[in-house]
Structures are given as C-alpha cells and as structure tokens.
mmCIF file of C-alpha atoms (C1' of nucleotides) in Angstrom:
data_model
loop_
_atom_site.group_PDB
_atom_site.id
_atom_site.type_symbol
_atom_site.label_atom_id
_atom_site.label_comp_id
_atom_site.label_asym_id
_atom_site.label_seq_id
_atom_site.Cartn_x
_atom_site.Cartn_y
_atom_site.Cartn_z
ATOM 1 C CA UNK M 18 89.941 125.341 98.862
ATOM 2 C CA UNK M 19 87.535 122.579 97.141
ATOM 3 C CA UNK M 20 85.258 122.615 95.061
ATOM 4 C CA UNK M 21 81.977 121.832 95.195
ATOM 5 C CA UNK M 22 80.164 119.022 95.490
ATOM 6 C CA UNK M 23 78.970 117.490 91.901
ATOM 7 C CA UNK M 24 77.324 114.051 91.299
ATOM 8 C CA UNK M 25 80.271 111.297 90.107
ATOM 9 C CA UNK M 26 78.588 109.482 86.869
ATOM 10 C CA UNK M 27 79.369 106.109 87.621
ATOM 11 C CA UNK M 28 75.546 104.292 88.639
ATOM 12 C CA UNK M 29 71.714 104.712 87.795
ATOM 13 C CA UNK M 30 71.564 102.644 91.013
ATOM 14 C CA UNK M 31 71.623 104.861 94.131
ATOM 15 C CA UNK M 32 73.677 104.663 97.523
ATOM 16 C CA UNK M 33 74.305 104.737 100.289
ATOM 17 C CA UNK M 34 77.027 105.863 103.430
ATOM 18 C CA UNK M 35 77.091 102.288 103.974
ATOM 19 C CA UNK M 36 78.029 101.159 100.287
ATOM 20 C CA UNK M 37 80.813 104.234 100.392
ATOM 21 C CA UNK M 38 82.212 102.968 103.830
ATOM 22 C CA UNK M 39 83.002 99.342 102.296
ATOM 23 C CA UNK M 40 84.482 100.216 99.270
ATOM 24 C CA UNK M 41 86.596 103.152 100.540
ATOM 25 C CA UNK M 42 87.392 101.338 103.801
ATOM 26 C CA UNK M 43 86.760 98.111 103.364
ATOM 27 C CA UNK M 44 90.649 96.500 103.958
ATOM 28 C CA UNK M 45 90.850 97.152 100.168
ATOM 29 C CA UNK M 46 92.810 100.982 101.059
ATOM 30 C CA UNK M 47 93.909 102.386 103.747
ATOM 31 C CA UNK M 48 93.992 106.369 102.862
ATOM 32 C CA UNK M 49 90.704 107.688 103.291
ATOM 33 C CA UNK M 50 89.935 109.761 106.589
ATOM 34 C CA UNK M 51 85.828 110.096 107.498
ATOM 35 C CA UNK M 52 85.063 113.255 108.537
ATOM 36 C CA UNK M 53 82.149 113.170 110.354
ATOM 37 C CA UNK M 54 81.193 117.206 110.324
ATOM 38 C CA UNK M 55 80.431 116.622 106.609
ATOM 39 C CA UNK M 56 79.906 113.236 106.560
ATOM 40 C CA UNK M 57 82.389 112.940 103.602
ATOM 41 C CA UNK M 58 85.863 110.824 103.310
ATOM 42 C CA UNK M 59 88.758 112.730 102.646
ATOM 43 C CA UNK M 60 91.553 110.441 100.434
ATOM 44 C CA UNK M 61 93.240 109.143 97.369
ATOM 45 C CA UNK M 62 96.350 107.659 95.950
ATOM 46 C CA UNK M 63 99.436 108.626 94.308
ATOM 47 C CA UNK M 64 100.064 112.499 94.003
ATOM 48 C CA UNK M 65 96.135 113.192 94.423
ATOM 49 C CA UNK M 66 93.522 113.676 96.607
ATOM 50 C CA UNK M 67 89.100 114.208 96.252
ATOM 51 C CA UNK M 68 86.597 114.026 98.326
ATOM 52 C CA UNK M 69 83.436 111.696 98.105
ATOM 53 C CA UNK M 70 80.156 110.943 100.488
ATOM 54 C CA UNK M 71 76.583 110.271 99.382
ATOM 55 C CA UNK M 72 74.266 112.861 99.432
ATOM 56 C CA UNK M 73 70.586 112.969 100.323
ATOM 57 C CA UNK M 74 69.634 111.212 96.941
ATOM 58 C CA UNK M 75 71.810 108.770 97.324
ATOM 59 C CA UNK M 76 74.294 109.467 94.640
ATOM 60 C CA UNK M 77 77.709 109.645 94.571
ATOM 61 C CA UNK M 78 79.297 113.071 95.120
ATOM 62 C CA UNK M 79 83.355 114.339 94.230
ATOM 63 C CA UNK M 80 85.078 117.445 94.993
ATOM 64 C CA UNK M 81 88.500 118.254 94.602
ATOM 65 C CA UNK M 82 91.281 120.736 95.174
ATOM 66 C CA UNK M 83 91.334 124.299 93.863
ATOM 67 C CA UNK M 84 92.929 127.131 93.694
ATOM 68 C CA UNK M 85 97.239 126.882 93.122
ATOM 69 C CA UNK M 86 96.166 123.404 94.322
ATOM 70 C CA UNK M 87 94.043 122.470 90.746
ATOM 71 C CA UNK M 88 96.555 119.871 89.975
ATOM 72 C CA UNK M 89 96.219 117.206 93.103
ATOM 73 C CA UNK M 90 92.952 116.685 91.527
ATOM 74 C CA UNK M 91 92.410 113.708 89.561
ATOM 75 C CA UNK M 92 90.327 113.760 86.376
ATOM 76 C CA UNK M 93 87.032 112.151 86.948
ATOM 77 C CA UNK M 94 88.027 109.247 84.445
ATOM 78 C CA UNK M 95 91.004 108.858 86.962
ATOM 79 C CA UNK M 96 88.725 108.621 89.465
ATOM 80 C CA UNK M 97 86.354 106.593 88.510
ATOM 81 C CA UNK M 98 88.964 103.906 86.707
ATOM 82 C CA UNK M 99 90.509 104.072 90.470
ATOM 83 C CA UNK M 100 87.248 102.743 92.130
ATOM 84 C CA UNK M 101 86.806 100.956 89.786
ATOM 85 C CA UNK M 102 83.973 101.102 88.103
ATOM 86 C CA UNK M 103 85.081 99.668 84.913
ATOM 87 C CA UNK M 104 83.795 97.583 82.147
ATOM 88 C CA UNK M 105 86.013 94.994 82.722
ATOM 89 C CA UNK M 106 85.049 94.325 86.438
ATOM 90 C CA UNK M 107 81.179 94.859 85.379
ATOM 91 C CA UNK M 108 81.938 91.772 82.980
ATOM 92 C CA UNK M 109 83.788 89.970 85.929
ATOM 93 C CA UNK M 110 80.612 90.176 87.992
ATOM 94 C CA UNK M 111 78.608 89.042 85.742
ATOM 95 C CA UNK M 112 80.686 86.100 85.187
ATOM 96 C CA UNK M 113 80.864 84.950 88.574
ATOM 97 C CA UNK M 114 79.819 82.121 89.657
ATOM 98 C CA UNK M 115 76.006 83.975 91.808
ATOM 99 C CA UNK M 116 73.840 81.685 90.225
ATOM 100 C CA UNK M 117 74.459 78.783 91.224
ATOM 101 C CA UNK M 118 76.682 79.756 94.331
ATOM 102 C CA UNK M 119 74.056 81.765 97.019
ATOM 103 C CA UNK M 120 76.390 82.461 99.793
ATOM 104 C CA UNK M 121 77.849 84.452 96.816
ATOM 105 C CA UNK M 122 74.662 85.619 95.370
ATOM 106 C CA UNK M 123 73.693 86.918 99.344
ATOM 107 C CA UNK M 124 77.162 88.179 99.760
ATOM 108 C CA UNK M 125 76.450 90.393 96.466
ATOM 109 C CA UNK M 126 73.148 91.982 97.355
ATOM 110 C CA UNK M 127 74.431 93.050 100.860
ATOM 111 C CA UNK M 128 76.419 95.344 98.851
ATOM 112 C CA UNK M 129 76.381 95.822 95.258
ATOM 113 C CA UNK M 130 78.149 98.536 94.857
ATOM 114 C CA UNK M 131 81.741 97.114 95.721
ATOM 115 C CA UNK M 132 84.271 96.688 93.797
ATOM 116 C CA UNK M 133 87.982 96.563 93.882
ATOM 117 C CA UNK M 134 89.674 99.689 93.927
ATOM 118 C CA UNK M 135 92.565 99.736 90.936
ATOM 119 C CA UNK M 136 95.563 101.543 93.731
ATOM 120 C CA UNK M 137 98.876 102.325 92.559
ATOM 121 C CA UNK M 138 100.943 98.718 92.273
ATOM 122 C CA UNK M 139 103.872 100.614 95.067
ATOM 123 C CA UNK M 140 101.624 101.918 97.528
ATOM 124 C CA UNK M 141 99.691 98.786 96.886
ATOM 125 C CA UNK M 142 102.254 96.798 98.253
ATOM 126 C CA UNK M 143 103.982 98.869 100.393
ATOM 127 C CA UNK M 144 100.035 99.128 102.327
ATOM 128 C CA UNK M 145 99.462 94.485 102.567
ATOM 129 C CA UNK M 146 103.316 94.866 103.562
ATOM 130 C CA UNK M 147 102.065 96.563 107.041
ATOM 131 C CA UNK M 148 99.344 94.897 107.204
ATOM 132 C CA UNK M 149 100.365 91.591 108.314
ATOM 133 C CA UNK M 150 98.536 91.251 112.251
ATOM 134 C CA UNK M 151 97.391 94.473 112.339
ATOM 135 C CA UNK M 152 93.332 96.281 112.287
ATOM 136 C CA UNK M 153 92.376 97.460 109.249
ATOM 137 C CA UNK M 154 92.870 101.376 111.422
ATOM 138 C CA UNK M 155 96.197 100.303 112.593
ATOM 139 C CA UNK M 156 97.200 100.010 108.938
ATOM 140 C CA UNK M 157 95.928 103.284 108.327
ATOM 141 C CA UNK M 158 98.090 104.518 111.562
ATOM 142 C CA UNK M 159 100.766 103.431 110.251
ATOM 143 C CA UNK M 160 100.656 103.900 106.773
ATOM 144 C CA UNK M 161 99.386 107.339 107.897
ATOM 145 C CA UNK M 162 102.317 108.253 110.141
ATOM 146 C CA UNK M 163 104.751 107.127 106.796
ATOM 147 C CA UNK M 164 103.251 109.215 104.671
ATOM 148 C CA UNK M 165 103.661 112.745 106.979
ATOM 149 C CA UNK M 166 107.294 111.411 107.825
ATOM 150 C CA UNK M 167 108.772 110.532 103.797
ATOM 151 C CA UNK M 168 105.906 111.035 101.613
ATOM 152 C CA UNK M 169 105.431 114.928 99.147
ATOM 153 C CA UNK M 170 103.449 116.551 100.818
ATOM 154 C CA UNK M 171 100.410 117.343 99.074
ATOM 155 C CA UNK M 172 97.371 120.139 100.670
ATOM 156 C CA UNK M 173 95.230 119.634 103.829
ATOM 157 C CA UNK M 174 98.169 118.126 106.366
ATOM 158 C CA UNK M 175 98.073 115.452 103.406
ATOM 159 C CA UNK M 176 101.447 113.893 102.364
ATOM 160 C CA UNK M 177 101.462 111.127 99.624
ATOM 161 C CA UNK M 178 103.292 107.391 100.503
ATOM 162 C CA UNK M 179 106.224 107.649 100.162
ATOM 163 C CA UNK M 180 108.216 106.368 97.111
ATOM 164 C CA UNK M 181 110.632 103.266 97.589
ATOM 165 C CA UNK M 182 113.435 104.485 96.810
ATOM 166 C CA UNK M 183 112.871 107.253 99.168
ATOM 167 C CA UNK M 184 111.843 103.969 101.820
ATOM 168 C CA UNK M 185 115.122 102.606 100.852
ATOM 169 C CA UNK M 186 117.402 105.442 102.224
ATOM 170 C CA UNK M 187 115.815 105.897 105.559
ATOM 171 C CA UNK M 188 117.330 104.011 108.869
ATOM 172 C CA UNK M 189 115.328 100.940 110.543
ATOM 173 C CA UNK M 190 115.344 102.773 113.916
ATOM 174 C CA UNK M 191 113.389 105.792 111.938
ATOM 175 C CA UNK M 192 110.644 103.268 109.811
ATOM 176 C CA UNK M 193 110.286 102.034 113.457
ATOM 177 C CA UNK M 194 108.969 105.071 115.015
ATOM 178 C CA UNK M 195 106.207 105.333 112.847
ATOM 179 C CA UNK M 196 105.059 102.412 115.192
ATOM 180 C CA UNK M 197 104.465 99.443 112.629
ATOM 181 C CA UNK M 198 106.291 97.498 114.299
ATOM 182 C CA UNK M 199 108.274 94.664 113.160
ATOM 183 C CA UNK M 200 106.775 95.021 109.374
ATOM 184 C CA UNK M 201 109.542 98.028 109.227
ATOM 185 C CA UNK M 202 112.349 95.275 109.003
ATOM 186 C CA UNK M 203 110.050 94.380 105.856
ATOM 187 C CA UNK M 204 109.777 97.176 104.382
ATOM 188 C CA UNK M 205 113.231 97.637 105.120
ATOM 189 C CA UNK M 206 113.689 95.581 102.909
ATOM 190 C CA UNK M 207 112.046 95.749 100.196
ATOM 191 C CA UNK M 208 113.490 99.047 99.942
ATOM 192 C CA UNK M 209 116.645 98.028 99.437
ATOM 193 C CA UNK M 210 115.649 94.933 96.816
ATOM 194 C CA UNK M 211 113.588 97.272 94.994
ATOM 195 C CA UNK M 212 116.729 99.618 94.463
ATOM 196 C CA UNK M 213 118.789 96.770 93.376
ATOM 197 C CA UNK M 214 116.045 96.357 90.190
ATOM 198 C CA UNK M 215 114.293 99.587 90.307
ATOM 199 C CA UNK M 216 112.390 97.593 86.589
ATOM 200 C CA UNK M 217 110.848 94.841 88.848
ATOM 201 C CA UNK M 218 107.894 95.933 89.836
ATOM 202 C CA UNK M 219 106.941 97.311 86.328
ATOM 203 C CA UNK M 220 108.049 94.262 84.892
ATOM 204 C CA UNK M 221 105.218 92.317 87.427
ATOM 205 C CA UNK M 222 102.550 94.078 85.837
ATOM 206 C CA UNK M 223 103.402 92.619 82.103
ATOM 207 C CA UNK M 224 103.502 89.010 83.247
ATOM 208 C CA UNK M 225 100.229 86.185 83.688
ATOM 209 C CA UNK M 226 99.541 86.175 87.171
ATOM 210 C CA UNK M 227 101.310 83.254 88.361
ATOM 211 C CA UNK M 228 104.303 84.914 87.378
ATOM 212 C CA UNK M 229 103.839 87.713 88.943
ATOM 213 C CA UNK M 230 103.192 85.922 92.453
ATOM 214 C CA UNK M 231 106.586 84.368 91.931
ATOM 215 C CA UNK M 232 108.301 87.265 91.332
ATOM 216 C CA UNK M 233 106.924 89.402 94.085
ATOM 217 C CA UNK M 234 106.809 86.090 96.554
ATOM 218 C CA UNK M 235 110.704 87.200 96.431
ATOM 219 C CA UNK M 236 110.929 90.305 98.367
ATOM 220 C CA UNK M 237 111.238 90.447 102.023
ATOM 221 C CA UNK M 238 108.520 90.428 103.841
ATOM 222 C CA UNK M 239 105.685 88.902 100.854
ATOM 223 C CA UNK M 240 104.213 85.754 101.344
ATOM 224 C CA UNK M 241 101.153 84.042 99.463
ATOM 225 C CA UNK M 242 98.869 87.158 101.253
ATOM 226 C CA UNK M 243 100.587 90.017 101.122
ATOM 227 C CA UNK M 244 101.554 88.535 97.266
ATOM 228 C CA UNK M 245 97.400 88.435 96.253
ATOM 229 C CA UNK M 246 96.762 91.691 97.341
ATOM 230 C CA UNK M 247 98.743 93.159 95.981
ATOM 231 C CA UNK M 248 97.951 91.247 92.836
ATOM 232 C CA UNK M 249 94.759 91.917 93.014
ATOM 233 C CA UNK M 250 93.954 96.041 94.593
ATOM 234 C CA UNK M 251 97.416 96.773 92.691
ATOM 235 C CA UNK M 252 97.388 94.843 89.328
ATOM 236 C CA UNK M 253 94.600 94.135 87.849
ATOM 237 C CA UNK M 254 95.250 90.302 88.429
ATOM 238 C CA UNK M 255 91.134 89.265 89.320
ATOM 239 C CA UNK M 256 92.762 85.504 89.684
ATOM 240 C CA UNK M 257 94.301 86.286 92.064
ATOM 241 C CA UNK M 258 91.974 85.035 95.842
ATOM 242 C CA UNK M 259 94.106 86.363 98.501
ATOM 243 C CA UNK M 260 93.702 84.300 101.741
ATOM 244 C CA UNK M 261 93.150 85.701 105.063
ATOM 245 C CA UNK M 262 91.671 84.545 108.297
ATOM 246 C CA UNK M 263 88.310 86.313 107.327
ATOM 247 C CA UNK M 264 88.575 84.833 104.043
ATOM 248 C CA UNK M 265 89.786 81.692 106.098
ATOM 249 C CA UNK M 266 86.842 81.842 108.059
ATOM 250 C CA UNK M 267 84.086 82.304 105.288
ATOM 251 C CA UNK M 268 85.292 79.145 103.450
ATOM 252 C CA UNK M 269 84.967 77.037 106.907
ATOM 253 C CA UNK M 270 81.757 78.645 107.837
ATOM 254 C CA UNK M 271 80.077 79.466 104.954
ATOM 255 C CA UNK M 272 81.353 76.229 102.632
ATOM 256 C CA UNK M 273 82.262 74.261 105.265
ATOM 257 C CA UNK M 274 85.535 73.534 104.250
ATOM 258 C CA UNK M 275 86.944 72.075 106.834
ATOM 259 C CA UNK M 276 90.231 71.349 108.131
ATOM 260 C CA UNK M 277 91.502 72.569 104.237
ATOM 261 C CA UNK M 278 95.079 74.102 103.793
ATOM 262 C CA UNK M 279 95.674 77.701 103.382
ATOM 263 C CA UNK M 280 97.518 76.956 99.678
ATOM 264 C CA UNK M 281 94.537 74.392 99.188
ATOM 265 C CA UNK M 282 92.141 77.456 100.475
ATOM 266 C CA UNK M 283 93.935 79.218 97.819
ATOM 267 C CA UNK M 284 93.295 77.012 94.952
ATOM 268 C CA UNK M 285 89.252 76.551 95.602
ATOM 269 C CA UNK M 286 89.216 80.078 95.403
ATOM 270 C CA UNK M 287 90.748 80.368 91.896
ATOM 271 C CA UNK M 288 88.713 77.335 90.664
ATOM 272 C CA UNK M 289 85.913 77.942 92.505
ATOM 273 C CA UNK M 290 85.125 81.013 91.520
ATOM 274 C CA UNK M 291 87.263 81.432 88.443
ATOM 275 C CA UNK M 292 88.894 84.635 86.357
ATOM 276 C CA UNK M 293 87.083 87.338 88.526
ATOM 277 C CA UNK M 294 87.861 85.270 92.279
ATOM 278 C CA UNK M 295 89.633 88.428 93.494
ATOM 279 C CA UNK M 296 86.020 90.153 92.886
ATOM 280 C CA UNK M 297 84.381 86.826 95.393
ATOM 281 C CA UNK M 298 86.497 87.887 97.455
ATOM 282 C CA UNK M 299 86.073 91.206 98.227
ATOM 283 C CA UNK M 300 82.731 90.382 98.039
ATOM 284 C CA UNK M 301 82.964 87.457 100.786
ATOM 285 C CA UNK M 302 85.041 89.904 102.498
ATOM 286 C CA UNK M 303 82.718 91.943 103.429
ATOM 287 C CA UNK M 304 79.955 90.321 104.279
ATOM 288 C CA UNK M 305 82.167 87.743 106.992
ATOM 289 C CA UNK M 306 83.060 90.718 108.890
ATOM 290 C CA UNK M 307 79.044 92.127 108.475
ATOM 291 C CA UNK M 308 78.337 88.657 109.895
ATOM 292 C CA UNK M 309 80.485 89.037 113.008
ATOM 293 C "C1'" DG C 30 96.595 90.987 132.251
ATOM 294 C "C1'" DT C 31 94.855 88.379 127.906
ATOM 295 C "C1'" DC C 32 93.939 87.578 123.740
ATOM 296 C "C1'" DC C 33 93.604 88.948 118.667
ATOM 297 C "C1'" DA C 34 94.686 91.516 115.041
ATOM 298 C "C1'" DG C 35 93.788 91.327 105.818
ATOM 299 C "C1'" DG C 36 101.270 87.036 107.986
ATOM 300 C "C1'" DT C 37 105.890 85.631 107.395
ATOM 301 C "C1'" DA C 38 110.804 83.997 107.916
ATOM 302 C "C1'" DG C 39 113.255 80.899 110.527
ATOM 303 C "C1'" DA C 40 113.273 76.399 113.334
ATOM 304 C "C1'" DT C 41 112.284 72.183 114.442
ATOM 305 C "C1'" DC C 42 110.516 67.461 113.277
ATOM 306 C "C1'" DG L 29 107.082 69.500 103.815
ATOM 307 C "C1'" DA L 30 104.193 70.556 107.020
ATOM 308 C "C1'" DT L 31 103.602 72.273 111.849
ATOM 309 C "C1'" DC L 32 105.180 75.819 115.869
ATOM 310 C "C1'" DT L 33 107.119 79.963 116.837
ATOM 311 C "C1'" DA L 34 108.578 85.561 117.937
ATOM 312 C "C1'" DC L 35 107.731 89.214 116.025
ATOM 313 C "C1'" DA L 36 105.888 95.517 117.808
ATOM 314 C "C1'" DT L 37 101.847 97.770 118.563
ATOM 315 C "C1'" DG L 38 97.296 98.977 120.022
ATOM 316 C "C1'" DG L 39 92.392 97.941 121.290
ATOM 317 C "C1'" DA L 40 88.922 95.052 122.907
#
DNA sequence: GTCCAGGTAGATC
DNA sequence: GATCTACATGGA
C-alpha cells in the first residue's frame, strides 16, 4: 500500500513533530490529516498522495502510494518543492528584516522549519473561499466533503479536490450539503465566472502582484484576504500580505498599530517586511496563535 | 444559551 | 468613502 519510510533531504537541522504540524496544518493547506496510530500526516495536492512523519531521530520522512497506485505518488523533488524548500524561499527568509525586528526574529526562531507551501492556484482559491469566518478544522472538514462528493477518487478513501469545471455544474443545494454554509454561493459564483473565462487563473500567474490581485478581486467571494492567500499560497506572489484576524491582532498587540484600518495594515506589512512579506506573515501567524 | 471562527457583499450614512 | 450587518455551521 505504502512504500517504506525514507528521509527527505531538505534540512540538516533536526525536525520536531511540532514543526511538521505547523507546516502542514498551520492554516496554509487543509488537506493533511493526522493519524495518531502512526503519528504521520496523510495528504497531498492535485492528484498526489503522500505520508509525512518525523522519525524519532528527528528526520523528516516520506512514504508514497505503491503498487498499482504508484502514479499517485509525487516525485521526491515535487514534494520538496510543495513543502516550500526552495533556494528562493531560503533567500527570501534571509532577506526579511529579522535583524532589526525582534518580534519577527522571535517568530522565526520559534518556527525554524516553517515555509510557504506551494499549492496549485485552483486549490488555494477553493480552500480560502471556504475559509471565511471558519476555524481551521472546519475548513478542513468542508474541503474533505467537497472532495469526497465531487472530486476524483485517488486511493485509501482519498479524493482529489474537485476541479472548477466540475464545480460549475453542481446545483447550489448540493454544494450546501457539504456543510460549507453561505460560502457555497461564493464557490458557485466563482465556478461560473471561471467557466466563462477558462484561462483566467493561468493568466494571473504571469501578472505582477498588484495586477494579479486586482484580477482575483473580480471573483465573487474573493476579497482582499482571500485574494492575498491565493496569491501567496497558490501563485507564489511573496509580497502578498494577507491580513486576517490573527495578523490584525499581531500588528495591534505586538507592533502597537492600534486603530489601523485593514488596508493600512496590509500596506504596513508589504512596506515593513518587503519582498518576502507573505513569508513574514506566516511566521507571525504561527507565533500569535502560539501565544494565545 | 452566547460567542466566535485565516471575510465578503450589499446597504446605509 | 467609511461603517454596519447578514450570511451557515460547529465548537468552546
């Protein structure tokens, strides 16, 4: 069913379970399920499945579907890319202003293995359309239902997230049945829009951040926060600085930015943290949740 | 029971 | 433009 555990060559530093949990279930992807029996996470993206765990010796290990299901396994290289372990992110991290910003430095020290997961844009968009005023476990639950009902079967009871073309044909009441509540009409609206404009998302990939953001904001249910999450986690637009309730709280309490408007906080983030603002955002997000 | 959750859109001023 | 509120659902 699964290949033997094998270390992934992505860091010489030891991993803790805590590091892997924050990377896979820290609010970036909602497609990794923890299995207490094996202390491993199963999940993936697109048509790929993997299992990940931290060995007792502190190395990050992966295992893949095998046998007739081998095509469901990502290459080791693709998995490492998905996990955000690229030269590009290493450089962005190095260039963040942690030398002059003790709050950011502390956050990075607390979560040294954290990176931005590089997810398919379609999945990031769908995920964060489901995220409005929901807790992370509920987002995970809603996406699981969407996948099980409308997505392509993979293996081990796992389905792929549904493609937007498929979502466009599903009646609103059926979408509602997955428990995603009022977000169903946002999904339906965006699915219809993308059906009319099939190349819309792929065109966004080549746009600079400001134009890409403007384009995403035209989709129903996509506001500034969902747009920035999609741009950061799906399109690798590193200057995107999503401001949600946690980040707003962080900037108020730790940076003293009381009474700032959302738009002002977004601008502050991009200016203060620079070209890797989105990466900084993820460390601050993890840190604030840890403090609460 | 009440409050809140990785927000957005539409109404109202 | 800036502020106010409805929107579904589940968990604390």
